[in-house]
Coordinates of C-alpha atoms and ligand atoms in Angstrom, one line a residue:
Chain A
M981 CA 7.5 17.9 14.0
S982 CA 9.8 20.4 12.3
A983 CA 10.2 24.0 13.5
E984 CA 9.2 25.2 10.1
L985 CA 5.9 23.4 10.3
E986 CA 5.3 24.9 13.7
E987 CA 5.9 28.3 12.2
L988 CA 3.6 27.7 9.3
Y989 CA 0.7 26.6 11.5
Q990 CA 1.0 29.2 14.3
S991 CA -1.9 29.5 16.6
I992 CA -2.9 32.8 15.0
I993 CA -3.3 31.0 11.6
L994 CA -5.3 28.2 13.2
D995 CA -7.5 30.7 14.9
H996 CA -8.2 32.7 11.8
N997 CA -8.8 29.4 10.0
R998 CA -11.4 28.4 12.5
R999 CA -13.0 31.8 13.0
P1000 CA -12.2 33.8 9.9
Q1001 CA -12.8 37.6 10.2
N1002 CA -15.1 39.4 7.7
F1003 CA -16.2 36.0 6.4
R1004 CA -19.5 37.1 4.8
V1005 CA -21.2 38.2 1.6
M1006 CA -21.4 41.9 1.1
E1007 CA -24.6 43.1 -0.6
D1008 CA -23.6 46.7 -1.3
A1009 CA -20.0 46.2 -2.5
S1010 CA -18.3 48.5 -5.0
G1011 CA -16.6 45.5 -6.5
H1012 CA -15.9 41.9 -6.1
A1013 CA -13.7 39.2 -7.6
D1014 CA -13.1 35.5 -7.5
G1015 CA -9.8 33.7 -7.0
L1016 CA -9.3 30.1 -7.9
N1017 CA -6.4 27.7 -7.2
P1018 CA -6.8 24.9 -9.8
L1019 CA -4.2 22.8 -8.0
C1020 CA -6.4 22.1 -5.0
G1021 CA -9.7 23.4 -6.2
D1022 CA -9.7 26.2 -3.6
Q1023 CA -11.9 29.2 -4.3
V1024 CA -12.5 32.5 -2.7
T1025 CA -14.6 35.6 -3.5
V1026 CA -13.6 39.0 -2.1
W1027 CA -15.9 42.0 -1.8
I1028 CA -14.7 45.6 -1.5
K1029 CA -16.6 48.7 -0.6
L1030 CA -14.9 52.0 -1.3
D1031 CA -15.5 55.3 0.3
G1032 CA -13.6 57.8 -1.9
D1033 CA -10.1 56.4 -2.0
R1034 CA -10.5 54.5 1.2
V1035 CA -11.4 50.8 1.7
A1036 CA -14.5 51.3 3.8
D1037 CA -15.2 47.5 4.1
V1038 CA -13.8 44.3 2.8
S1039 CA -15.1 40.7 3.2
F1040 CA -14.6 37.2 1.7
Q1041 CA -16.1 33.8 1.5
G1042 CA -14.9 30.5 0.0
Q1043 CA -13.3 27.2 0.6
G1044 CA -9.7 26.6 1.1
C1045 CA -6.9 25.3 3.2
A1046 CA -5.9 26.8 6.6
I1047 CA -3.3 28.9 5.0
S1048 CA -5.5 30.4 2.3
K1049 CA -8.4 31.0 4.7
A1050 CA -6.3 32.6 7.4
S1051 CA -4.4 34.7 5.0
A1052 CA -7.6 36.1 3.4
S1053 CA -8.9 36.8 6.9
L1054 CA -5.7 38.6 7.9
M1055 CA -5.9 40.5 4.6
T1056 CA -9.3 41.9 5.4
Q1057 CA -8.1 43.1 8.8
A1058 CA -5.0 44.6 7.2
V1059 CA -6.6 46.7 4.5
K1060 CA -9.9 47.7 6.1
G1061 CA -10.0 51.5 6.5
K1062 CA -6.8 52.0 4.5
T1063 CA -6.4 54.2 1.5
L1064 CA -5.8 52.7 -1.9
T1065 CA -2.1 53.7 -1.8
E1066 CA -1.7 52.2 1.6
T1067 CA -3.4 49.0 0.5
Q1068 CA -0.9 48.7 -2.4
V1069 CA 2.0 49.1 0.0
I1070 CA 0.5 46.4 2.3
F1071 CA 0.0 44.1 -0.6
D1072 CA 3.6 44.6 -1.7
R1073 CA 4.9 43.9 1.8
F1074 CA 2.8 40.8 2.1
H1075 CA 4.1 39.6 -1.2
A1076 CA 7.7 40.2 -0.4
M1077 CA 7.3 38.4 2.9
V1078 CA 5.7 35.2 1.6
T1079 CA 8.1 35.0 -1.3
G1080 CA 11.0 35.2 1.1
Q1081 CA 12.2 38.7 0.4
G1082 CA 11.9 39.9 4.0
A1083 CA 9.2 41.0 6.4
E1084 CA 10.0 44.7 6.4
G1085 CA 7.2 46.9 7.6
I1086 CA 4.9 43.9 8.4
T1087 CA 2.8 44.6 11.5
G1088 CA 0.2 42.8 13.6
G1089 CA -1.2 39.4 12.9
M1090 CA 0.2 39.4 9.4
K1091 CA 3.6 38.5 10.9
A1092 CA 2.1 35.0 11.4
L1093 CA 2.2 34.5 7.7
S1094 CA 6.0 34.7 7.5
G1095 CA 6.3 30.9 7.8
V1096 CA 4.8 30.5 4.4
S1097 CA 8.1 31.6 2.7
K1098 CA 9.7 28.3 3.7
F1099 CA 7.0 26.4 1.7
P1100 CA 7.1 27.7 -1.8
L1101 CA 4.2 25.5 -2.8
R1102 CA 2.0 27.3 -0.3
V1103 CA 2.6 30.8 -1.6
K1104 CA -0.2 30.3 -4.0
C1105 CA -2.5 29.4 -1.1
A1106 CA -1.5 32.4 0.9
S1107 CA -1.9 34.8 -2.0
L1108 CA -5.3 33.6 -3.2
G1109 CA -7.4 36.1 -1.2
W1110 CA -4.9 38.9 -1.7
H1111 CA -5.0 38.6 -5.5
A1112 CA -8.7 38.5 -5.4
M1113 CA -8.7 41.6 -3.3
K1114 CA -6.6 43.4 -5.9
A1115 CA -8.9 42.2 -8.7
A1116 CA -11.9 43.4 -6.7
L1117 CA -10.3 46.8 -6.4
D1118 CA -9.7 46.9 -10.1
N1119 CA -13.4 46.0 -10.7
A1120 CA -14.7 48.5 -8.2
A1121 CA -17.0 51.2 -9.3
P1122 CA -16.2 54.1 -7.0
Chain B
M35 CA -2.4 -12.8 18.1
N36 CA -5.0 -10.0 18.1
P37 CA -6.8 -9.3 14.9
L38 CA -4.8 -6.1 14.1
A39 CA -1.5 -8.0 14.5
I40 CA -2.7 -10.6 12.1
L41 CA -3.6 -7.9 9.5
R42 CA -0.2 -6.3 10.0
K43 CA 1.6 -9.6 9.5
D44 CA -0.1 -10.0 6.2
C45 CA 1.6 -6.9 4.8
E46 CA 4.7 -6.8 7.0
R47 CA 7.2 -6.8 4.2
P48 CA 7.1 -5.4 0.6
I49 CA 6.7 -8.1 -2.1
V50 CA 9.8 -6.7 -3.9
D51 CA 13.4 -6.3 -2.9
I52 CA 13.6 -2.6 -1.8
D53 CA 17.2 -2.6 -3.2
D54 CA 15.6 -2.6 -6.6
F55 CA 14.2 0.9 -6.0
S56 CA 17.1 3.2 -5.4
L57 CA 14.9 6.2 -4.6
L58 CA 13.1 4.3 -1.8
D59 CA 16.2 2.4 -0.7
E60 CA 18.2 5.6 -0.2
R61 CA 15.5 7.4 1.8
D62 CA 14.8 5.4 4.9
H63 CA 12.2 7.8 6.2
L64 CA 10.2 8.2 3.1
H65 CA 6.8 6.6 3.0
Y66 CA 5.7 6.9 -0.6
L67 CA 1.9 6.5 -0.7
D68 CA 1.2 8.1 -4.1
S69 CA 1.6 5.3 -6.5
A70 CA -1.8 6.0 -8.1
A71 CA -0.2 9.2 -9.4
T72 CA 3.0 7.5 -10.5
T73 CA 5.0 4.6 -9.3
Q74 CA 8.7 4.4 -8.5
K75 CA 10.9 2.6 -11.0
P76 CA 12.9 -0.5 -10.4
R77 CA 16.5 -0.7 -11.5
A78 CA 15.6 -3.3 -14.1
V79 CA 13.6 -0.7 -16.0
L80 CA 16.2 2.0 -15.8
Q81 CA 19.0 -0.5 -16.8
A82 CA 17.0 -1.7 -19.8
M83 CA 16.6 1.8 -21.0
Q84 CA 20.2 2.7 -20.4
S85 CA 21.5 -0.4 -22.3
Y86 CA 19.1 0.3 -25.2
Y87 CA 20.8 3.7 -25.6
E88 CA 24.3 2.3 -25.0
Q89 CA 24.0 -0.6 -27.3
H90 CA 21.2 -0.4 -29.8
N91 CA 20.3 3.3 -30.3
A92 CA 19.4 4.2 -33.9
N93 CA 16.2 5.4 -35.5
P94 CA 14.0 2.4 -35.9
H95 CA 12.1 1.4 -39.1
R96 CA 14.3 3.7 -41.2
G97 CA 17.9 2.6 -41.7
A98 CA 19.0 -0.3 -43.8
Y99 CA 22.0 -0.8 -41.5
E100 CA 22.3 -3.4 -38.7
L101 CA 22.0 -0.9 -35.8
S102 CA 18.7 0.4 -37.1
A103 CA 17.5 -3.1 -37.4
Q104 CA 18.4 -3.7 -33.8
S105 CA 16.5 -0.7 -32.7
T106 CA 13.5 -1.8 -34.6
E107 CA 13.8 -5.2 -33.1
A108 CA 14.0 -3.8 -29.6
Y109 CA 11.0 -1.7 -30.2
E110 CA 8.8 -4.4 -31.7
R111 CA 9.9 -7.0 -29.2
S112 CA 8.8 -4.6 -26.4
R113 CA 5.5 -4.3 -28.1
Q114 CA 5.1 -8.1 -28.1
R115 CA 6.2 -8.3 -24.4
I116 CA 3.7 -5.7 -23.3
A117 CA 0.9 -7.1 -25.4
R118 CA 1.5 -10.5 -23.7
F119 CA 1.4 -8.8 -20.3
L120 CA -1.9 -7.1 -21.2
G121 CA -3.5 -10.2 -22.6
V122 CA -3.7 -8.8 -26.1
A123 CA -3.3 -11.5 -28.8
D124 CA -3.3 -9.2 -31.9
V125 CA 0.0 -7.4 -31.2
D126 CA -0.3 -4.8 -33.9
T127 CA -3.4 -3.4 -32.3
L128 CA -1.3 -2.1 -29.4
I129 CA -0.4 1.4 -30.4
F130 CA 2.2 3.2 -28.3
T131 CA 1.3 6.7 -27.1
R132 CA 2.5 9.0 -24.4
G133 CA 0.0 7.5 -22.1
T134 CA -3.7 7.4 -21.1
T135 CA -4.4 11.0 -21.8
E136 CA -3.0 10.9 -25.3
S137 CA -4.7 7.6 -26.1
L138 CA -8.1 9.0 -25.1
N139 CA -7.5 12.1 -27.2
V140 CA -6.5 9.9 -30.2
L141 CA -9.8 8.1 -29.9
A142 CA -12.0 11.2 -29.3
T143 CA -10.4 13.0 -32.2
A144 CA -10.8 10.0 -34.6
W145 CA -14.5 9.6 -33.5
R146 CA -15.2 13.3 -34.0
H147 CA -14.3 13.0 -37.6
A148 CA -16.1 9.9 -38.4
N149 CA -18.8 8.7 -36.1
V150 CA -20.5 11.2 -33.9
K151 CA -23.1 13.6 -35.2
A152 CA -25.5 16.2 -33.8
G153 CA -28.2 14.5 -31.8
D154 CA -26.1 11.4 -31.0
R155 CA -25.2 10.6 -27.4
I156 CA -21.9 10.1 -25.5
V157 CA -22.0 8.4 -22.1
V158 CA -19.3 8.6 -19.4
T159 CA -19.5 8.0 -15.7
R160 CA -19.4 10.3 -12.7
M161 CA -16.1 8.9 -11.5
E162 CA -14.0 9.5 -14.6
H163 CA -10.6 11.1 -14.5
H164 CA -10.6 14.4 -16.4
A165 CA -8.6 12.6 -19.1
N166 CA -11.6 10.3 -19.8
F167 CA -14.2 13.1 -19.4
I168 CA -13.1 16.3 -21.1
P169 CA -12.1 14.8 -24.5
W170 CA -15.7 13.4 -24.8
Q171 CA -17.3 16.5 -23.4
Q172 CA -15.5 18.6 -25.9
L173 CA -16.3 16.2 -28.8
A174 CA -20.0 16.4 -27.8
L175 CA -19.8 20.2 -27.8
A176 CA -18.1 20.3 -31.1
V177 CA -20.6 18.2 -33.0
G178 CA -23.7 19.1 -31.0
A179 CA -24.1 15.6 -29.5
E180 CA -25.5 15.0 -26.0
F181 CA -23.1 14.4 -23.2
V182 CA -24.6 12.2 -20.5
I183 CA -23.1 11.2 -17.1
A184 CA -24.0 7.9 -15.5
E185 CA -24.3 8.7 -11.8
L186 CA -23.2 6.9 -8.7
A187 CA -25.2 4.8 -6.4
P188 CA -24.8 5.3 -2.7
G189 CA -21.4 4.1 -1.5
G190 CA -19.3 5.4 -4.4
V191 CA -20.1 2.7 -6.9
L192 CA -21.5 3.1 -10.3
D193 CA -25.3 3.0 -10.6
L194 CA -25.8 0.3 -13.2
D195 CA -29.5 1.0 -13.5
H196 CA -28.8 4.6 -14.3
L197 CA -26.1 3.6 -16.8
A198 CA -28.7 1.4 -18.5
Q199 CA -31.1 4.3 -18.7
C200 CA -28.3 6.5 -20.2
C201 CA -27.5 4.0 -22.9
T202 CA -30.1 4.9 -25.5
P203 CA -29.9 3.5 -29.1
N204 CA -28.3 6.7 -30.4
T205 CA -25.4 6.3 -28.0
K206 CA -22.1 6.4 -30.0
V207 CA -19.5 6.2 -27.2
V208 CA -19.6 4.6 -23.7
A209 CA -16.4 5.5 -21.8
F210 CA -15.6 4.3 -18.3
G211 CA -12.7 3.7 -16.0
Q212 CA -11.8 0.2 -14.9
V213 CA -10.8 1.5 -11.5
S214 CA -11.5 5.0 -10.1
N215 CA -8.2 6.8 -9.4
A216 CA -9.9 9.0 -6.8
L217 CA -11.7 6.4 -4.7
G218 CA -10.2 3.1 -5.9
T219 CA -13.6 1.7 -6.8
I220 CA -13.2 -1.4 -9.0
N221 CA -15.9 -1.2 -11.6
P222 CA -17.8 -4.3 -12.8
V223 CA -16.5 -4.2 -16.4
S224 CA -18.5 -7.2 -17.7
D225 CA -21.8 -5.6 -16.4
I226 CA -20.9 -2.3 -18.0
V227 CA -20.0 -3.9 -21.3
R228 CA -23.2 -5.9 -21.3
I229 CA -25.2 -2.7 -20.8
A230 CA -23.1 -0.7 -23.3
R231 CA -23.6 -3.5 -25.9
T232 CA -27.3 -2.8 -26.1
T233 CA -26.3 0.1 -28.2
G234 CA -23.9 0.2 -31.1
A235 CA -21.5 2.4 -29.2
L236 CA -17.7 2.4 -29.1
V237 CA -16.9 0.9 -25.7
V238 CA -13.9 2.6 -24.2
C239 CA -12.2 1.4 -21.0
D240 CA -9.7 3.6 -19.1
G241 CA -7.3 1.1 -17.7
A242 CA -4.8 3.5 -16.1
Q243 CA -5.6 2.3 -12.6
G244 CA -6.4 -1.3 -13.7
V245 CA -3.3 -2.6 -15.5
P246 CA -0.9 -1.8 -12.6
H247 CA -2.9 -3.7 -10.0
F248 CA -4.4 -6.9 -11.4
D249 CA -4.3 -9.1 -14.4
A250 CA -5.8 -6.8 -17.0
A251 CA -6.8 -9.6 -19.5
V252 CA -7.7 -7.0 -22.0
D253 CA -9.0 -9.3 -24.8
A254 CA -11.3 -11.0 -22.3
L255 CA -12.9 -7.7 -21.2
G256 CA -14.8 -7.4 -24.5
V257 CA -14.3 -3.7 -24.9
D258 CA -13.5 -1.9 -28.2
A259 CA -10.7 0.2 -26.8
Y260 CA -8.5 0.0 -23.8
V261 CA -6.0 2.7 -22.7
F262 CA -3.2 2.8 -20.1
S263 CA -0.1 4.6 -18.9
G264 CA 3.3 3.0 -18.3
H265 CA 4.4 5.2 -15.5
K266 CA 1.7 3.9 -13.2
M267 CA 3.0 0.3 -13.6
L268 CA 6.7 0.7 -12.7
G269 CA 7.5 1.9 -16.3
P270 CA 9.0 5.2 -17.4
M271 CA 7.0 8.4 -18.0
G272 CA 6.1 9.3 -21.5
I273 CA 5.0 5.9 -22.8
G274 CA 1.6 4.1 -22.6
G275 CA -0.8 2.6 -25.0
L276 CA -4.0 2.3 -26.8
V277 CA -5.4 -1.1 -27.7
V278 CA -8.3 -1.1 -30.2
R279 CA -10.1 -3.8 -32.0
R280 CA -8.5 -4.3 -35.5
E281 CA -11.5 -3.5 -37.6
I282 CA -12.0 -0.2 -35.8
L283 CA -8.4 0.7 -36.1
E284 CA -8.3 -0.1 -39.8
A285 CA -11.3 2.2 -40.4
M286 CA -10.1 4.9 -38.1
P287 CA -8.4 8.0 -39.7
P288 CA -4.8 8.7 -38.5
Y289 CA -4.4 11.0 -35.6
Q290 CA -1.1 12.6 -36.6
F291 CA 0.7 12.8 -39.9
G292 CA 4.4 12.5 -40.6
G293 CA 7.2 10.0 -40.9
D294 CA 6.7 6.2 -40.4
M295 CA 2.9 6.3 -40.7
I296 CA 2.7 6.5 -44.5
A297 CA 2.8 4.0 -47.3
L298 CA 3.1 6.4 -50.3
V299 CA 3.1 10.1 -50.3
G300 CA 2.0 11.6 -53.5
D301 CA 1.9 15.3 -54.4
D302 CA -1.8 15.6 -53.7
R303 CA -2.7 12.5 -51.6
S304 CA -1.1 9.9 -49.4
T305 CA -1.8 6.4 -48.2
W306 CA -1.2 5.0 -44.8
N307 CA 1.1 2.4 -43.4
V308 CA -0.2 -0.8 -41.8
L309 CA -1.0 -1.2 -38.1
P310 CA 0.4 -0.3 -35.7
H311 CA 2.5 2.2 -37.6
K312 CA -0.5 4.1 -39.1
F313 CA -1.0 5.6 -35.6
E314 CA 2.6 6.1 -34.6
A315 CA 3.8 9.2 -36.6
G316 CA 7.3 10.3 -36.1
T317 CA 10.3 8.8 -34.3
P318 CA 8.8 6.6 -31.5
N319 CA 9.8 6.4 -27.9
V320 CA 11.8 3.2 -28.2
A321 CA 13.6 3.5 -24.9
G322 CA 10.3 4.1 -23.2
A323 CA 8.8 1.0 -24.8
V324 CA 11.9 -1.0 -23.8
G325 CA 11.6 0.3 -20.2
L326 CA 7.9 -0.6 -20.2
A327 CA 8.6 -4.1 -21.4
A328 CA 11.1 -4.5 -18.5
A329 CA 8.4 -3.3 -16.1
A330 CA 5.9 -5.9 -17.5
Q331 CA 8.6 -8.5 -17.1
Y332 CA 9.2 -7.3 -13.5
L333 CA 5.5 -7.5 -12.6
D334 CA 5.1 -10.9 -14.3
V335 CA 7.9 -12.3 -12.1
I336 CA 6.1 -11.1 -9.0
G337 CA 2.8 -12.3 -10.4
M338 CA -0.2 -10.0 -10.7
P339 CA -2.3 -12.1 -8.3
R340 CA 0.4 -11.4 -5.6
V341 CA 0.3 -7.7 -6.4
R342 CA -3.4 -7.7 -5.9
A343 CA -3.2 -9.7 -2.7
H344 CA -0.5 -7.4 -1.2
E345 CA -2.5 -4.3 -2.0
A346 CA -5.6 -5.9 -0.5
A347 CA -3.6 -6.8 2.7
L348 CA -2.3 -3.2 3.0
L349 CA -5.7 -1.8 2.4
A350 CA -7.2 -4.1 5.1
Y351 CA -4.6 -3.1 7.6
A352 CA -4.8 0.6 6.8
S353 CA -8.6 0.5 7.0
A354 CA -8.5 -1.1 10.4
R355 CA -5.9 1.4 11.7
L356 CA -7.7 4.4 10.3
T357 CA -10.4 3.8 12.8
E358 CA -7.9 4.9 15.5
V359 CA -7.9 8.4 14.0
S360 CA -11.1 10.1 15.1
G361 CA -12.8 12.2 12.5
V362 CA -11.6 10.2 9.5
T363 CA -14.2 9.3 6.9
V364 CA -13.2 7.0 4.2
L365 CA -14.9 7.6 0.9
G366 CA -16.0 5.0 -1.6
P367 CA -17.1 1.4 -1.3
P368 CA -15.7 -1.1 1.3
P369 CA -12.1 -2.1 0.9
E370 CA -12.9 -5.4 -0.8
Q371 CA -14.3 -3.4 -3.7
R372 CA -11.3 -1.1 -4.0
S373 CA -7.8 -1.3 -5.4
G374 CA -5.0 -0.2 -3.1
V375 CA -6.4 3.3 -2.6
V376 CA -7.8 4.9 0.5
S377 CA -9.4 8.3 -0.1
F378 CA -10.6 10.2 3.0
V379 CA -11.5 13.4 4.7
L380 CA -10.5 14.3 8.3
D381 CA -13.1 16.5 10.0
E382 CA -12.8 20.0 8.7
V383 CA -9.1 19.9 8.1
H384 CA -8.4 20.7 4.5
P385 CA -6.5 18.0 2.6
H386 CA -3.8 20.4 1.6
D387 CA -3.0 21.0 5.3
I388 CA -3.1 17.3 6.0
A389 CA -0.7 16.6 3.1
Q390 CA 1.6 19.3 4.4
V391 CA 1.8 17.9 7.9
L392 CA 2.2 14.3 6.5
D393 CA 5.0 15.5 4.3
S394 CA 7.0 16.7 7.3
A395 CA 6.8 13.1 8.5
G396 CA 8.0 11.8 5.2
V397 CA 4.6 10.5 4.2
C398 CA 3.8 11.4 0.6
V399 CA 0.1 11.4 -0.2
R400 CA -2.0 13.2 -2.7
S401 CA -4.4 15.9 -1.7
G402 CA -6.8 17.6 -4.0
H403 CA -9.5 16.8 -6.5
H404 CA -7.5 14.0 -8.2
C405 CA -8.4 15.3 -11.6
A406 CA -12.0 14.2 -10.9
Q407 CA -13.9 17.4 -10.2
P408 CA -17.2 16.0 -11.4
L409 CA -16.9 13.3 -8.8
M410 CA -15.9 15.7 -6.1
R411 CA -19.0 17.7 -6.7
A412 CA -21.2 14.6 -6.4
L413 CA -19.4 13.6 -3.1
K414 CA -19.9 17.2 -1.9
V415 CA -16.3 17.7 -1.1
T416 CA -13.8 20.0 -2.7
A417 CA -10.9 17.7 -2.2
T418 CA -9.8 14.5 -0.4
T419 CA -6.6 13.1 0.9
R420 CA -5.6 9.9 -1.0
A421 CA -3.0 7.3 0.1
S422 CA -2.3 4.6 -2.5
F423 CA -0.3 1.4 -2.1
Y424 CA 1.9 -0.6 -4.3
V425 CA 4.4 -3.5 -4.3
Y426 CA 7.1 -1.7 -2.4
N427 CA 4.9 -0.6 0.5
D428 CA 4.5 -2.4 3.8
A429 CA 2.9 -2.1 7.2
D430 CA 5.5 0.5 8.3
D431 CA 4.2 2.9 5.7
V432 CA 0.7 2.4 7.1
D433 CA 1.9 2.9 10.6
A434 CA 3.7 6.1 9.6
L435 CA 0.5 7.4 7.9
I436 CA -1.5 6.8 11.1
V437 CA 1.0 8.4 13.4
A438 CA 1.2 11.4 11.0
L439 CA -2.6 11.7 10.9
L440 CA -2.7 11.8 14.7
T441 CA 0.0 14.5 14.6
T442 CA -2.2 16.4 12.1
R443 CA -5.1 16.4 14.4
D444 CA -2.9 17.8 17.2
R445 CA -1.2 20.3 15.0
M446 CA -4.4 21.6 13.5
G447 CA -5.8 22.1 17.0
L448 CA -8.4 19.3 17.0
A449 CA -8.8 17.8 20.4
Ligands
PLP2423 C1 -8.0 6.7 -14.2 C2 -7.0 7.6 -14.8 N1 -7.2 8.0 -16.1 C3 -6.3 8.8 -16.7 C4 -5.1 9.2 -16.1 C5 -4.2 10.1 -16.9 O1 -3.0 9.4 -17.1 P1 -1.7 10.1 -17.7 O2 -1.5 11.4 -16.9 O3 -0.6 9.1 -17.5 O4 -2.0 10.4 -19.2 C6 -4.9 8.8 -14.8 C7 -3.7 9.3 -14.1 O5 -3.5 10.3 -13.6 C8 -5.8 8.0 -14.2 O6 -5.6 7.7 -12.9

């Protein structure tokens, strides 16, 4: 099997796929949004709870491939407790990484998503939960 | 020999010369198992198109000069050749279109204008490709007709009793696929037609997955309209057809307006050309028709019974070997009731991930909803992985699929 494929399906990705973090409905969310990938029929819903300008809680549910599920799970870990400004920075870094513009400033488990950049068709999968998170923030009533 | 070895022997070699297919010939490690999406093209098809452009290219039906006449001749001879392949006697009732999708939209649009009113009913089946689902759904919405879906019986076959219940006297269209692209289910066309004929409905058969795989014998099916795509039967993309009974075509309003399709254009009204031209507005895809005729010729030389037998052999071998991969569930009816398609799920591994790992082994399969979301809902899956076989596939391709699936289990951390 190719090294690139090994890098795409690292054990962190497989773990998050099997046991996604923050994989639940949130009853008292400030906002939520759906993401849909018409190509494979994957769908995700992301919920956000704000406390002032901080992401107090974030969760998701849905169906998707290992990449989209793991990426959404890692997203929730990455932005939980962060300010809106920090969240935007993390989003931008994630986006730069998966589109092959470098992994500068990427920390923790998110590094495991760097393999996606070698598979342009999978960028959509990896981004699904992230875009839904952004949309949930836009919808959020503070 | 053990039973598996016998099954393997039956599909050991492709039934075509792989040299005919440059793309496959030049890629030793490619295992192309997505012919239900589109087939590879033999050199004969590409050469026919090239020599049309090099030797006969001109706008057909228009010029009084010899070259234009040659182009017209090439186009109309192709129509005759393809009609013969399809088993259509009335050649002028074969209308060239871009393919199945356009053909179905032509029909649904014509029917919207003329024949479906509020309170009427349109019946489709649960296993339709979106192309044979959405045009009818939208027609129903536009005129206030009822849109009814004939459901499946257990095992991924059409529930004929339910179809009969759906076909009430006010039914104006019954549209069904000859073969399901997502599962490979071969539908009992004569039973469906018998049921549909208890109404006065237009009976439409989507032959996109039929024509490429067995003798279509369109006239003998007894349907009103039959549609297909050239690119799924070794022909080029961008050409396909619509065959409709003459009386219906004569009465049907044109779909598009422009050159070629008119008889006389007055300042305030126009009259239409004879069939088939009435439905072929604008400069046609002559090279596409020529290529498709060459594909029909290529398939006729092989013989459609042989095509069917080869696919059945590949399917039997693949079905036997898939049992080696634990966690695989094949969807749809038993192999004998399917064309060369195997659609499956593998434990909780998402089809997109399966296709990715398979791709790294050179195995091209389709993953997703196969443009059949209503069917996926009924099967309670979001997506499946589909391998589909054709004349150039052989046992090696099946072996590669199995090895790659075992790798997938490993890679995705399944014990
Ligand atoms: C059963 C069926 N109907 C319709 C279509 C649509 O064909 P096309 O995309 O060539 O118009 C396809 C192919 O994708 C098909 O398999």
